[in-house]
One Martini backbone bead per residue (centre of mass of N, CA, C, O) as a GRO file, in nm:
protein
  511
    1MET     BB    1  -5.506   2.506   1.552
    2THR     BB    2  -5.222   2.439   1.689
    3ARG     BB    3  -4.951   2.583   1.815
    4PRO     BB    4  -4.727   2.422   1.671
    5ASP     BB    5  -4.850   2.451   1.387
    6HIS     BB    6  -4.845   2.756   1.379
    7LEU     BB    7  -4.539   2.807   1.393
    8LEU     BB    8  -4.465   2.637   1.144
    9ALA     BB    9  -4.652   2.786   0.946
   10VAL     BB   10  -4.512   3.058   0.959
   11LEU     BB   11  -4.241   2.961   0.849
   12ARG     BB   12  -4.352   2.841   0.579
   13ARG     BB   13  -4.482   3.126   0.480
   14ASN     BB   14  -4.177   3.244   0.561
   15PRO     BB   15  -3.881   3.224   0.413
   16ASP     BB   16  -3.712   3.430   0.574
   17LEU     BB   17  -3.756   3.302   0.851
   18ALA     BB   18  -3.654   3.018   0.781
   19ARG     BB   19  -3.365   3.113   0.708
   20LEU     BB   20  -3.293   3.224   0.985
   21ALA     BB   21  -3.334   2.962   1.148
   22ALA     BB   22  -3.117   2.805   0.986
   23ALA     BB   23  -2.862   2.997   0.980
   24SER     BB   24  -2.855   3.098   1.301
   25PHE     BB   25  -3.014   2.816   1.452
   26ASP     BB   26  -3.037   2.530   1.313
   27PHE     BB   27  -3.357   2.539   1.197
   28ASP     BB   28  -3.452   2.308   0.944
   29LEU     BB   29  -3.724   2.233   0.746
   30ASP     BB   30  -3.552   2.077   0.507
   31ARG     BB   31  -3.448   1.845   0.745
   32ALA     BB   32  -3.716   1.645   0.788
   33GLU     BB   33  -3.493   1.382   0.803
   34HIS     BB   34  -3.392   1.099   0.913
   35GLY     BB   35  -3.137   0.853   0.886
   36GLU     BB   36  -3.353   0.677   1.050
   37GLU     BB   37  -3.567   0.469   1.180
   38VAL     BB   38  -3.808   0.575   1.427
   39ARG     BB   39  -3.931   0.530   1.774
   40LEU     BB   40  -4.137   0.499   2.029
   41ALA     BB   41  -4.171   0.281   2.285
   42SER     BB   42  -4.483   0.353   2.338
   43GLY     BB   43  -4.610   0.424   2.029
   44ALA     BB   44  -4.617   0.706   1.989
   45PRO     BB   45  -4.631   0.964   1.799
   46LEU     BB   46  -4.401   1.090   1.532
   47THR     BB   47  -4.266   1.411   1.400
   48ALA     BB   48  -4.083   1.544   1.163
   49VAL     BB   49  -3.977   1.910   1.132
   50ALA     BB   50  -3.654   1.916   1.165
   51GLY     BB   51  -3.305   2.025   1.124
   52ASP     BB   52  -2.951   1.988   1.107
   53ASP     BB   53  -2.602   2.002   1.009
   54THR     BB   54  -2.548   1.710   1.175
   55GLY     BB   55  -2.828   1.519   1.146
   56GLY     BB   56  -3.033   1.624   1.317
   57THR     BB   57  -3.365   1.594   1.487
   58TYR     BB   58  -3.694   1.725   1.500
   59PHE     BB   59  -3.968   1.631   1.714
   60ALA     BB   60  -4.313   1.580   1.728
   61CYS     BB   61  -4.531   1.513   1.971
   62ALA     BB   62  -4.847   1.443   2.072
   63ASP     BB   63  -4.823   1.669   2.321
   64GLY     BB   64  -4.592   1.880   2.178
   65ALA     BB   65  -4.335   1.783   2.227
   66VAL     BB   66  -3.971   1.811   2.191
   67LEU     BB   67  -3.749   1.605   2.003
   68TYR     BB   68  -3.403   1.517   1.999
   69ALA     BB   69  -3.192   1.371   1.735
   70SER     BB   70  -2.905   1.240   1.670
   71SER     BB   71  -2.662   1.091   1.451
   72GLU     BB   72  -2.528   0.930   1.727
   73GLY     BB   73  -2.762   0.812   1.926
   74GLN     BB   74  -2.918   1.064   2.053
   75ALA     BB   75  -3.167   1.174   2.307
   76GLY     BB   76  -3.403   1.459   2.375
   77LEU     BB   77  -3.585   1.668   2.559
   78ILE     BB   78  -3.639   2.039   2.491
   79GLY     BB   79  -3.967   2.063   2.513
   80ALA     BB   80  -4.307   2.094   2.597
   81GLY     BB   81  -4.304   2.281   2.338
   82MET     BB   82  -4.260   2.468   2.061
   83ASP     BB   83  -4.230   2.738   2.205
   84GLU     BB   84  -4.013   2.651   2.408
   85ALA     BB   85  -3.807   2.538   2.206
   86LEU     BB   86  -3.763   2.805   2.043
   87GLU     BB   87  -3.674   2.979   2.279
   88ILE     BB   88  -3.421   2.808   2.327
   89LEU     BB   89  -3.287   2.807   2.044
   90PHE     BB   90  -3.279   3.129   2.022
   91GLY     BB   91  -3.162   3.189   2.322
   92LEU     BB   92  -2.954   2.909   2.289
   93PRO     BB   93  -2.714   2.906   2.112
   94GLY     BB   94  -2.547   2.611   2.170
   95TRP     BB   95  -2.713   2.403   2.357
   96HIS     BB   96  -2.546   2.137   2.339
   97ASP     BB   97  -2.328   2.262   2.562
   98TYR     BB   98  -2.563   2.286   2.817
   99THR     BB   99  -2.675   2.010   2.941
  100GLU     BB  100  -2.438   2.019   3.199
  101LEU     BB  101  -2.480   2.264   3.337
  102ASP     BB  102  -2.459   2.443   3.636
  103LEU     BB  103  -2.721   2.601   3.795
  104ALA     BB  104  -2.543   2.676   4.064
  105ALA     BB  105  -2.386   2.867   3.931
  106ASP     BB  106  -2.261   3.148   3.865
  107ASP     BB  107  -2.397   3.389   3.678
  108GLU     BB  108  -2.136   3.497   3.547
  109ALA     BB  109  -2.033   3.226   3.444
  110LEU     BB  110  -2.271   3.164   3.258
  111GLU     BB  111  -2.261   3.421   3.086
  112ALA     BB  112  -1.977   3.365   2.975
  113VAL     BB  113  -2.055   3.114   2.818
  114PHE     BB  114  -2.270   3.240   2.637
  115ASP     BB  115  -2.094   3.464   2.513
  116ARG     BB  116  -1.878   3.288   2.385
  117THR     BB  117  -2.063   3.131   2.194
  118GLU     BB  118  -2.191   3.378   2.044
  119ASP     BB  119  -1.928   3.496   1.936
  120GLU     BB  120  -1.862   3.251   1.757
  121ILE     BB  121  -2.117   3.271   1.581
  122ARG     BB  122  -2.073   3.556   1.473
  123GLY     BB  123  -1.781   3.488   1.350
  124SER     BB  124  -1.889   3.249   1.158
  125TYR     BB  125  -2.242   3.280   1.060
  126ALA     BB  126  -2.387   3.523   1.268
  127PRO     BB  127  -2.358   3.857   1.285
  128GLU     BB  128  -2.696   3.901   1.335
  129LEU     BB  129  -2.808   3.749   1.588
  130ASP     BB  130  -2.981   3.950   1.753
  131ALA     BB  131  -3.167   4.040   1.520
  132ASP     BB  132  -3.269   3.760   1.442
  133ARG     BB  133  -3.400   3.694   1.712
  134SER     BB  134  -3.603   3.926   1.721
  135THR     BB  135  -3.750   3.861   1.462
  136LEU     BB  136  -3.851   3.578   1.537
  137LEU     BB  137  -3.994   3.631   1.806
  138ASN     BB  138  -4.194   3.844   1.700
  139ALA     BB  139  -4.324   3.679   1.464
  140LEU     BB  140  -4.406   3.429   1.681
  141GLY     BB  141  -4.472   3.529   1.978
  142LEU     BB  142  -4.215   3.532   2.152
  143ARG     BB  143  -3.981   3.510   2.413
  144GLU     BB  144  -3.726   3.694   2.589
  145LEU     BB  145  -3.529   3.517   2.799
  146PRO     BB  146  -3.343   3.429   3.032
  147ARG     BB  147  -3.083   3.214   3.004
  148LYS     BB  148  -3.110   3.061   3.272
  149LYS     BB  149  -3.408   2.990   3.236
  150LEU     BB  150  -3.366   2.826   2.976
  151LEU     BB  151  -3.175   2.619   3.100
  152HIS     BB  152  -3.375   2.508   3.303
  153ARG     BB  153  -3.583   2.409   3.091
  154LEU     BB  154  -3.400   2.220   2.938
  155GLN     BB  155  -3.324   2.030   3.178
  156LYS     BB  156  -3.612   1.956   3.254
  157SER     BB  157  -3.674   1.815   2.985
  158LEU     BB  158  -3.448   1.606   2.979
  159LEU     BB  159  -3.556   1.461   3.246
  160ARG     BB  160  -3.829   1.364   3.073
  161THR     BB  161  -3.757   1.152   2.860
  162GLU     BB  162  -3.783   0.944   3.085
  163PRO     BB  163  -4.006   0.712   2.963
  164GLU     BB  164  -4.201   0.841   2.732
  165PHE     BB  165  -3.929   0.934   2.525
  166LEU     BB  166  -3.815   0.674   2.417
  167LEU     BB  167  -3.579   0.606   2.169
  168LEU     BB  168  -3.587   0.404   1.867
  169ASN     BB  169  -3.478   0.174   1.663
  170ALA     BB  170  -3.692   0.030   1.442
  171ASP     BB  171  -3.531  -0.230   1.357
  172GLU     BB  172  -3.372  -0.321   1.637
  173GLY     BB  173  -3.481  -0.172   1.924
  174CYS     BB  174  -3.279   0.022   2.017
  175ALA     BB  175  -3.166   0.262   2.227
  176TYR     BB  176  -3.114   0.571   2.285
  177GLU     BB  177  -2.921   0.784   2.413
  178LEU     BB  178  -2.866   1.024   2.614
  179LEU     BB  179  -2.805   1.372   2.577
  180ASP     BB  180  -2.729   1.344   2.879
  181ARG     BB  181  -2.572   1.360   3.238
  182LEU     BB  182  -2.783   1.387   3.431
  183GLY     BB  183  -2.912   1.345   3.731
  184ARG     BB  184  -3.073   1.042   3.841
  185PRO     BB  185  -3.282   0.852   3.984
  186PRO     BB  186  -3.335   0.558   4.076
  187LEU     BB  187  -3.573   0.329   4.022
  188TRP     BB  188  -3.642   0.256   4.322
  189GLN     BB  189  -3.747   0.532   4.410
  190ALA     BB  190  -3.999   0.548   4.231
  191VAL     BB  191  -4.125   0.272   4.323
  192LEU     BB  192  -4.111   0.317   4.647
  193ALA     BB  193  -4.268   0.578   4.717
  194PRO     BB  194  -4.564   0.469   4.759
  195GLY     BB  195  -4.480   0.274   4.990
  196ARG     BB  196  -4.387   0.490   5.191
  197THR     BB  197  -4.657   0.630   5.210
  198ASP     BB  198  -4.820   0.378   5.308
  199LEU     BB  199  -4.655   0.323   5.560
  200ALA     BB  200  -4.723   0.586   5.701
  201LEU     BB  201  -5.028   0.538   5.704
  202MET     BB  202  -5.030   0.270   5.870
  203ARG     BB  203  -4.895   0.402   6.124
  204ALA     BB  204  -5.133   0.634   6.160
  205ASP     BB  205  -5.385   0.451   6.018
  206ARG     BB  206  -5.597   0.184   6.047
  207ASP     BB  207  -5.824   0.255   5.830
  208CYS     BB  208  -5.612   0.196   5.574
  209TRP     BB  209  -5.545  -0.109   5.564
  210ASP     BB  210  -5.750  -0.230   5.368
  211ALA     BB  211  -5.670  -0.072   5.110
  212ILE     BB  212  -5.370  -0.159   5.106
  213ALA     BB  213  -5.378  -0.474   5.170
  214GLY     BB  214  -5.603  -0.529   4.931
  215ASP     BB  215  -5.371  -0.440   4.735
  216PRO     BB  216  -5.133  -0.604   4.568
  217ALA     BB  217  -4.943  -0.368   4.483
  218ARG     BB  218  -4.938  -0.212   4.750
  219ARG     BB  219  -4.846  -0.447   4.924
  220ALA     BB  220  -4.575  -0.502   4.786
  221THR     BB  221  -4.457  -0.213   4.824
  222VAL     BB  222  -4.483  -0.188   5.137
  223LEU     BB  223  -4.300  -0.428   5.198
  224ARG     BB  224  -4.047  -0.300   5.077
  225ALA     BB  225  -4.047  -0.054   5.259
  226ALA     BB  226  -4.023  -0.223   5.525
  227GLN     BB  227  -3.749  -0.351   5.458
  228TYR     BB  228  -3.602  -0.042   5.453
  229ASP     BB  229  -3.805   0.037   5.718
  230ARG     BB  230  -3.746  -0.057   6.036
  231GLN     BB  231  -3.993  -0.100   6.296
  232PRO     BB  232  -4.110  -0.200   6.601
  233GLY     BB  233  -4.424  -0.096   6.535
  234ASP     BB  234  -4.487  -0.297   6.263
  235LEU     BB  235  -4.620  -0.571   6.334
  236GLU     BB  236  -4.924  -0.537   6.282
  237PRO     BB  237  -4.917  -0.453   5.980
  238LEU     BB  238  -4.756  -0.707   5.895
  239ARG     BB  239  -4.972  -0.913   5.968
  240GLU     BB  240  -5.181  -0.809   5.771
  241LEU     BB  241  -5.013  -0.854   5.516
  242LEU     BB  242  -4.972  -1.155   5.556
  243ARG     BB  243  -5.268  -1.249   5.552
  244ARG     BB  244  -5.333  -1.137   5.269
  245GLU     BB  245  -5.104  -1.288   5.111
  246ALA     BB  246  -5.190  -1.584   5.183
  247ARG     BB  247  -5.435  -1.584   4.976
  248GLN     BB  248  -5.228  -1.608   4.715
  249GLY     BB  249  -5.003  -1.778   4.819
  250PRO     BB  250  -4.683  -1.856   4.687
  251THR     BB  251  -4.501  -1.575   4.739
  252GLU     BB  252  -4.259  -1.346   4.769
  253GLU     BB  253  -4.423  -1.164   4.963
  254LEU     BB  254  -4.478  -1.380   5.173
  255ARG     BB  255  -4.188  -1.429   5.255
  256LEU     BB  256  -4.124  -1.141   5.340
  257ALA     BB  257  -4.345  -1.115   5.555
  258ALA     BB  258  -4.250  -1.352   5.728
  259VAL     BB  259  -3.971  -1.238   5.797
  260LEU     BB  260  -4.059  -0.965   5.923
  261VAL     BB  261  -4.223  -1.098   6.146
  262ALA     BB  262  -4.009  -1.309   6.263
  263LEU     BB  263  -3.796  -1.099   6.368
  264HIS     BB  264  -3.964  -1.057   6.644
  265GLY     BB  265  -4.007  -1.350   6.793
  266LYS     BB  266  -4.301  -1.455   6.820
  267ALA     BB  267  -4.499  -1.713   6.918
  268GLU     BB  268  -4.762  -1.644   6.754
  269ASP     BB  269  -4.605  -1.638   6.479
  270HIS     BB  270  -4.516  -1.925   6.472
  271ALA     BB  271  -4.805  -2.039   6.460
  272LEU     BB  272  -4.895  -1.894   6.206
  273LEU     BB  273  -4.676  -2.003   6.009
  274ARG     BB  274  -4.729  -2.301   6.057
  275SER     BB  275  -5.024  -2.298   5.951
  276LEU     BB  276  -4.953  -2.208   5.664
  277ARG     BB  277  -4.774  -2.453   5.593
  278GLU     BB  278  -4.991  -2.680   5.653
  279ALA     BB  279  -5.210  -2.567   5.436
  280ASN     BB  280  -4.950  -2.546   5.222
  281PRO     BB  281  -4.710  -2.699   5.043
  282ASP     BB  282  -4.587  -2.445   4.902
  283VAL     BB  283  -4.535  -2.288   5.165
  284HIS     BB  284  -4.356  -2.498   5.291
  285PHE     BB  285  -4.132  -2.458   5.077
  286LEU     BB  286  -4.092  -2.147   5.094
  287LEU     BB  287  -4.038  -2.203   5.420
  288GLY     BB  288  -3.760  -2.309   5.462
  289GLY     BB  289  -3.637  -2.426   5.769
  290PHE     BB  290  -3.845  -2.425   5.976
  291PRO     BB  291  -3.890  -2.401   6.301
  292ASP     BB  292  -4.004  -2.576   6.584
  293SER     BB  293  -3.918  -2.329   6.752
  294ALA     BB  294  -3.981  -2.011   6.873
  295ARG     BB  295  -3.685  -1.945   6.966
  296ALA     BB  296  -3.579  -1.974   6.645
  297LEU     BB  297  -3.723  -1.759   6.467
  298ALA     BB  298  -3.534  -1.510   6.448
  299GLN     BB  299  -3.290  -1.665   6.330
  300TRP     BB  300  -3.424  -1.764   6.077
  301ALA     BB  301  -3.493  -1.482   5.965
  302ALA     BB  302  -3.204  -1.369   5.962
  303ASP     BB  303  -3.090  -1.575   5.763
  304PHE     BB  304  -3.291  -1.519   5.536
  305ASP     BB  305  -3.234  -1.219   5.511
  306ASP     BB  306  -2.928  -1.231   5.445
  307SER     BB  307  -2.973  -1.422   5.173
  308ASN     BB  308  -3.242  -1.245   5.037
  309TYR     BB  309  -3.225  -0.942   5.137
  310GLY     BB  310  -3.226  -0.662   5.328
  311GLU     BB  311  -3.149  -0.280   5.362
  312ASP     BB  312  -3.060  -0.226   5.047
  313PRO     BB  313  -3.187  -0.121   4.742
  314HIS     BB  314  -2.925  -0.137   4.567
  315ASP     BB  315  -2.914  -0.470   4.598
  316GLU     BB  316  -3.141  -0.507   4.419
  317TYR     BB  317  -3.298  -0.641   4.174
  318ASP     BB  318  -3.410  -0.487   3.895
  319LEU     BB  319  -3.669  -0.671   3.838
  320THR     BB  320  -3.819  -0.591   4.090
  321TRP     BB  321  -3.886  -0.296   3.992
  322THR     BB  322  -4.022  -0.357   3.720
  323GLU     BB  323  -4.249  -0.527   3.836
  324LEU     BB  324  -4.368  -0.313   4.024
  325ALA     BB  325  -4.426  -0.103   3.809
  326ARG     BB  326  -4.625  -0.276   3.654
  327ARG     BB  327  -4.824  -0.328   3.896
  328GLN     BB  328  -4.873  -0.006   3.921
  329GLY     BB  329  -4.908   0.089   3.600
  330ARG     BB  330  -4.597   0.163   3.500
  331THR     BB  331  -4.517   0.083   3.200
  332GLU     BB  332  -4.296   0.281   3.092
  333LEU     BB  333  -4.097   0.243   3.320
  334ALA     BB  334  -4.056  -0.058   3.274
  335ARG     BB  335  -3.983  -0.060   2.974
  336ALA     BB  336  -3.734   0.123   2.977
  337ALA     BB  337  -3.567  -0.048   3.173
  338LEU     BB  338  -3.570  -0.314   3.008
  339ILE     BB  339  -3.433  -0.204   2.755
  340ARG     BB  340  -3.172  -0.120   2.890
  341ILE     BB  341  -3.100  -0.402   2.987
  342LEU     BB  342  -3.099  -0.539   2.710
  343ASP     BB  343  -2.876  -0.358   2.581
  344GLY     BB  344  -2.662  -0.477   2.817
  345THR     BB  345  -2.646  -0.752   2.707
  346GLY     BB  346  -2.489  -1.083   2.691
  347PRO     BB  347  -2.351  -1.400   2.676
  348ARG     BB  348  -2.375  -1.411   3.010
  349ASP     BB  349  -2.716  -1.350   3.001
  350GLU     BB  350  -2.914  -1.593   2.975
  351ALA     BB  351  -3.101  -1.580   3.223
  352LEU     BB  352  -3.188  -1.285   3.190
  353LEU     BB  353  -3.323  -1.314   2.912
  354GLY     BB  354  -3.554  -1.496   3.006
  355LEU     BB  355  -3.675  -1.280   3.200
  356LEU     BB  356  -3.718  -1.055   2.989
  357VAL     BB  357  -3.927  -1.192   2.823
  358ARG     BB  358  -4.143  -1.203   3.043
  359GLU     BB  359  -4.155  -0.895   3.111
  360LEU     BB  360  -4.212  -0.785   2.824
  361GLU     BB  361  -4.471  -0.943   2.790
  362ALA     BB  362  -4.617  -0.818   3.040
  363VAL     BB  363  -4.604  -0.514   2.905
  364GLY     BB  364  -4.668  -0.572   2.582
  365ASP     BB  365  -4.367  -0.619   2.437
  366LEU     BB  366  -4.310  -0.822   2.178
  367GLY     BB  367  -4.070  -0.701   2.026
  368GLN     BB  368  -3.869  -0.716   2.269
  369ALA     BB  369  -3.913  -1.015   2.332
  370ILE     BB  370  -3.799  -1.111   2.064
  371ARG     BB  371  -3.517  -0.998   2.098
  372ALA     BB  372  -3.452  -1.163   2.354
  373ARG     BB  373  -3.514  -1.451   2.238
  374ARG     BB  374  -3.314  -1.450   2.006
  375LEU     BB  375  -3.063  -1.424   2.184
  376HIS     BB  376  -3.122  -1.665   2.364
  377ALA     BB  377  -3.121  -1.883   2.139
  378SER     BB  378  -2.818  -1.832   2.046
  379LEU     BB  379  -2.711  -1.948   2.346
  380GLN     BB  380  -2.802  -2.231   2.295
  381ASP     BB  381  -2.686  -2.541   2.456
  382PRO     BB  382  -2.802  -2.750   2.289
  383ALA     BB  383  -3.018  -2.801   2.025
  384ASP     BB  384  -3.277  -2.854   2.194
  385LYS     BB  385  -3.277  -2.578   2.335
  386ARG     BB  386  -3.287  -2.409   2.078
  387GLY     BB  387  -3.549  -2.526   1.971
  388SER     BB  388  -3.731  -2.440   2.208
  389ALA     BB  389  -3.671  -2.134   2.179
  390LEU     BB  390  -3.789  -2.117   1.886
  391VAL     BB  391  -4.075  -2.175   1.965
  392ASP     BB  392  -4.110  -1.924   2.135
  393LEU     BB  393  -4.046  -1.727   1.907
  394ALA     BB  394  -4.279  -1.806   1.720
  395SER     BB  395  -4.506  -1.722   1.910
  396LEU     BB  396  -4.433  -1.424   1.931
  397GLN     BB  397  -4.441  -1.357   1.628
  398ARG     BB  398  -4.732  -1.431   1.578
  399ARG     BB  399  -4.857  -1.232   1.795
  400ASN     BB  400  -4.704  -0.983   1.630
  401GLY     BB  401  -4.756  -1.052   1.303
  402GLU     BB  402  -4.493  -1.248   1.227
  403VAL     BB  403  -4.558  -1.509   1.041
  404GLU     BB  404  -4.319  -1.579   0.860
  405ALA     BB  405  -4.109  -1.580   1.089
  406ALA     BB  406  -4.250  -1.799   1.256
  407TRP     BB  407  -4.226  -2.026   1.045
  408GLN     BB  408  -3.918  -2.026   1.031
  409SER     BB  409  -3.867  -2.087   1.331
  410LEU     BB  410  -4.022  -2.356   1.341
  411GLN     BB  411  -3.856  -2.507   1.131
  412ARG     BB  412  -3.588  -2.484   1.280
  413ALA     BB  413  -3.678  -2.632   1.533
  414VAL     BB  414  -3.744  -2.907   1.405
  415THR     BB  415  -3.467  -2.961   1.285
  416LEU     BB  416  -3.315  -2.959   1.556
  417LEU     BB  417  -3.484  -3.175   1.706
  418ASP     BB  418  -3.446  -3.407   1.495
  419GLY     BB  419  -3.116  -3.385   1.524
  420THR     BB  420  -3.151  -3.495   1.811
  421PRO     BB  421  -3.036  -3.723   2.001
  422PRO     BB  422  -3.135  -3.954   2.194
  423PRO     BB  423  -3.124  -4.082   2.480
  424PRO     BB  424  -3.014  -4.330   2.641
  425PRO     BB  425  -3.096  -4.596   2.783
  426THR     BB  426  -3.214  -4.680   3.102
  427ASP     BB  427  -3.156  -4.840   3.403
  428GLN     BB  428  -3.320  -5.002   3.644
  429PRO     BB  429  -3.280  -5.055   3.960
  430ALA     BB  430  -3.240  -5.341   4.134
  431LEU     BB  431  -3.303  -5.485   4.437
  432ASP     BB  432  -3.218  -5.752   4.299
  433LEU     BB  433  -2.930  -5.874   4.157
  434ASP     BB  434  -3.081  -6.134   4.018
  435LEU     BB  435  -3.240  -5.939   3.858
  436PRO     BB  436  -3.348  -5.800   3.598
  437LYS     BB  437  -3.284  -5.505   3.388
  438PRO     BB  438  -3.497  -5.297   3.275
  439SER     BB  439  -3.575  -5.117   3.003
  440CYS     BB  440  -3.629  -4.796   2.896
  441ARG     BB  441  -3.814  -4.617   2.702
  442THR     BB  442  -3.752  -4.396   2.441
  443PHE     BB  443  -3.848  -4.067   2.391
  444THR     BB  444  -3.949  -3.843   2.182
  445TRP     BB  445  -4.035  -3.517   2.141
  446ARG     BB  446  -4.306  -3.582   1.984
  447GLU     BB  447  -4.428  -3.751   2.249
  448LEU     BB  448  -4.430  -3.496   2.404
  449GLY     BB  449  -4.509  -3.187   2.507
  450LEU     BB  450  -4.352  -3.047   2.279
  451GLY     BB  451  -4.508  -3.180   2.049
  452MET     BB  452  -4.780  -3.052   2.112
  453ARG     BB  453  -4.688  -2.759   2.088
  454VAL     BB  454  -4.583  -2.766   1.795
  455THR     BB  455  -4.842  -2.857   1.667
  456GLU     BB  456  -5.015  -2.613   1.754
  457GLU     BB  457  -4.841  -2.394   1.614
  458HIS     BB  458  -4.915  -2.470   1.331
  459PHE     BB  459  -5.220  -2.396   1.357
  460LEU     BB  460  -5.180  -2.099   1.446
  461ILE     BB  461  -5.033  -2.011   1.191
  462THR     BB  462  -5.255  -2.073   0.999
  463GLN     BB  463  -5.465  -1.875   1.124
  464ALA     BB  464  -5.276  -1.618   1.082
  465ALA     BB  465  -5.223  -1.635   0.765
  466VAL     BB  466  -5.494  -1.609   0.615
  467PRO     BB  467  -5.576  -1.300   0.669
  468LEU     BB  468  -5.285  -1.217   0.518
  469GLY     BB  469  -5.251  -1.404   0.250
  470LEU     BB  470  -5.067  -1.664   0.352
  471HIS     BB  471  -5.121  -1.949   0.192
  472GLU     BB  472  -4.857  -2.111   0.185
  473VAL     BB  473  -4.809  -2.108   0.485
  474ALA     BB  474  -5.076  -2.234   0.572
  475GLN     BB  475  -5.047  -2.505   0.419
  476ALA     BB  476  -4.774  -2.596   0.532
  477ALA     BB  477  -4.854  -2.590   0.834
  478LEU     BB  478  -5.095  -2.781   0.814
  479ARG     BB  479  -4.954  -3.034   0.706
  480ALA     BB  480  -4.744  -3.062   0.931
  481GLY     BB  481  -4.950  -3.075   1.165
  482GLN     BB  482  -5.106  -3.327   1.070
  483THR     BB  483  -4.869  -3.520   1.080
  484MET     BB  484  -4.812  -3.486   1.384
  485LEU     BB  485  -5.095  -3.564   1.487
  486ALA     BB  486  -5.101  -3.860   1.373
  487ALA     BB  487  -4.846  -3.945   1.572
  488LEU     BB  488  -5.017  -3.912   1.813
  489ALA     BB  489  -5.144  -4.095   2.076
  490HIS     BB  490  -5.258  -3.834   2.282
  491PRO     BB  491  -5.446  -3.608   2.197
  492THR     BB  492  -5.594  -3.332   2.265
  493GLU     BB  493  -5.881  -3.152   2.243
  494ASN     BB  494  -5.752  -2.878   2.184
  495LEU     BB  495  -5.584  -2.980   1.944
  496ARG     BB  496  -5.820  -3.069   1.766
  497ARG     BB  497  -5.956  -2.792   1.748
  498ALA     BB  498  -5.718  -2.645   1.615
  499ALA     BB  499  -5.720  -2.821   1.361
  500GLU     BB  500  -6.008  -2.761   1.267
  501ALA     BB  501  -5.980  -2.452   1.246
  502ALA     BB  502  -5.753  -2.456   1.036
  503GLN     BB  503  -5.896  -2.619   0.820
  504THR     BB  504  -6.138  -2.430   0.778
  505LEU     BB  505  -5.973  -2.168   0.708
  506ALA     BB  506  -5.785  -2.310   0.469
  507SER     BB  507  -6.012  -2.379   0.304
  508PRO     BB  508  -6.152  -2.373   0.019
  509ARG     BB  509  -6.387  -2.177  -0.128
  510PRO     BB  510  -6.661  -2.169  -0.285
  511ALA     BB  511  -6.770  -2.007  -0.575
   0.00000   0.00000   0.00000
């Protein structure tokens, strides 16, 4: 039996101890039920173990850490384990008021705060507070530690809440606010730190260039570090990063590397960048306005730098850092930041919502991607844009196992798209004014790429519905998809195969 289970088991086996914990320290095993369904953003298991008289709940996490969630939508980690959490709860009654106390304050001032709180507790509901504390600590084999040390441990735990222990409302997917307002470093510092380390390594040791420049995530991060820490001696490592990134094609990192190299204004780098542009039309477009003369190289780079980059990471777009965190394999860091950004979006954030869908999907959080796409779809106007967004929503819902919701979204999408009047025919301008102006035929959405995609989604929903026993959904989606397929002039082979697979799966099996 693990240590957390042991401590809780002791309390459960000893009703007198459990009553002391509840009455004097507001840790009540009989209140182990939160007011709403919650879950960790990471998907890790969470078990309610106790509550307090304000409606707050204590949860045991998979690694033994203890998370507290208030009834007002705040949450925070209060201990690395149940033993540490209970030492804090029993040693610092009234701990809710201590989350933002300054640890650098004078010891006497902190002790005065602790004494005042405990005197109020003694006078209100726990006259034998000290004796009750000793009884509980001794019975559970816990330590009575200095209160300032307990405060340090509490605040250290609170600072660990995100990203691994971000708590969500299970129904809506919104994040709980932090339980404290302690200072935390910005996201860019955490993401940029390994890049700064790698940049220092590249400056000191040429032998490490291959390992760093050859890793796409490390290369992207060290380029960002070089952007914000520019040194005259960095030209050679920057050239190596540029050459390696050029193998990936037209990326944002390639453009950044090109600008950082070009800022040095060397003629050989003008020739290098020109050869990269000539070898790839997409790179030619990426490095727009490239000068013909090497003498203008540095000015071109400076202009590009001023309009696209800069030297202050505070000014960088937040999604730059979430993408880098994801590429570094720090999924929870990226996920937590993206959810916080999504929680703060509104009607003016249509473009941002579209980007959030992509990034949340990339970190593997289809549930949050669905939330972002649903909000994004609601902001689309006219109806054809909303219909297209609903097709995207249906795809996400299907892949997340929400097949009935996916079918409803797809039906709404088709209704909206069918109700959208086609654009009027346009006339091609004739070179000779005496020649007739032929009219172009207007195509409906069903005849275009969107029609192919919607048709395929019908068959994919059919295939997803059958294993779940949603036979009515499967049959309805199959029939509608077959009707759309029959009307297509040039269906692709992949689309035909999807139709055949759906038909085979949904067909009744012989008895």
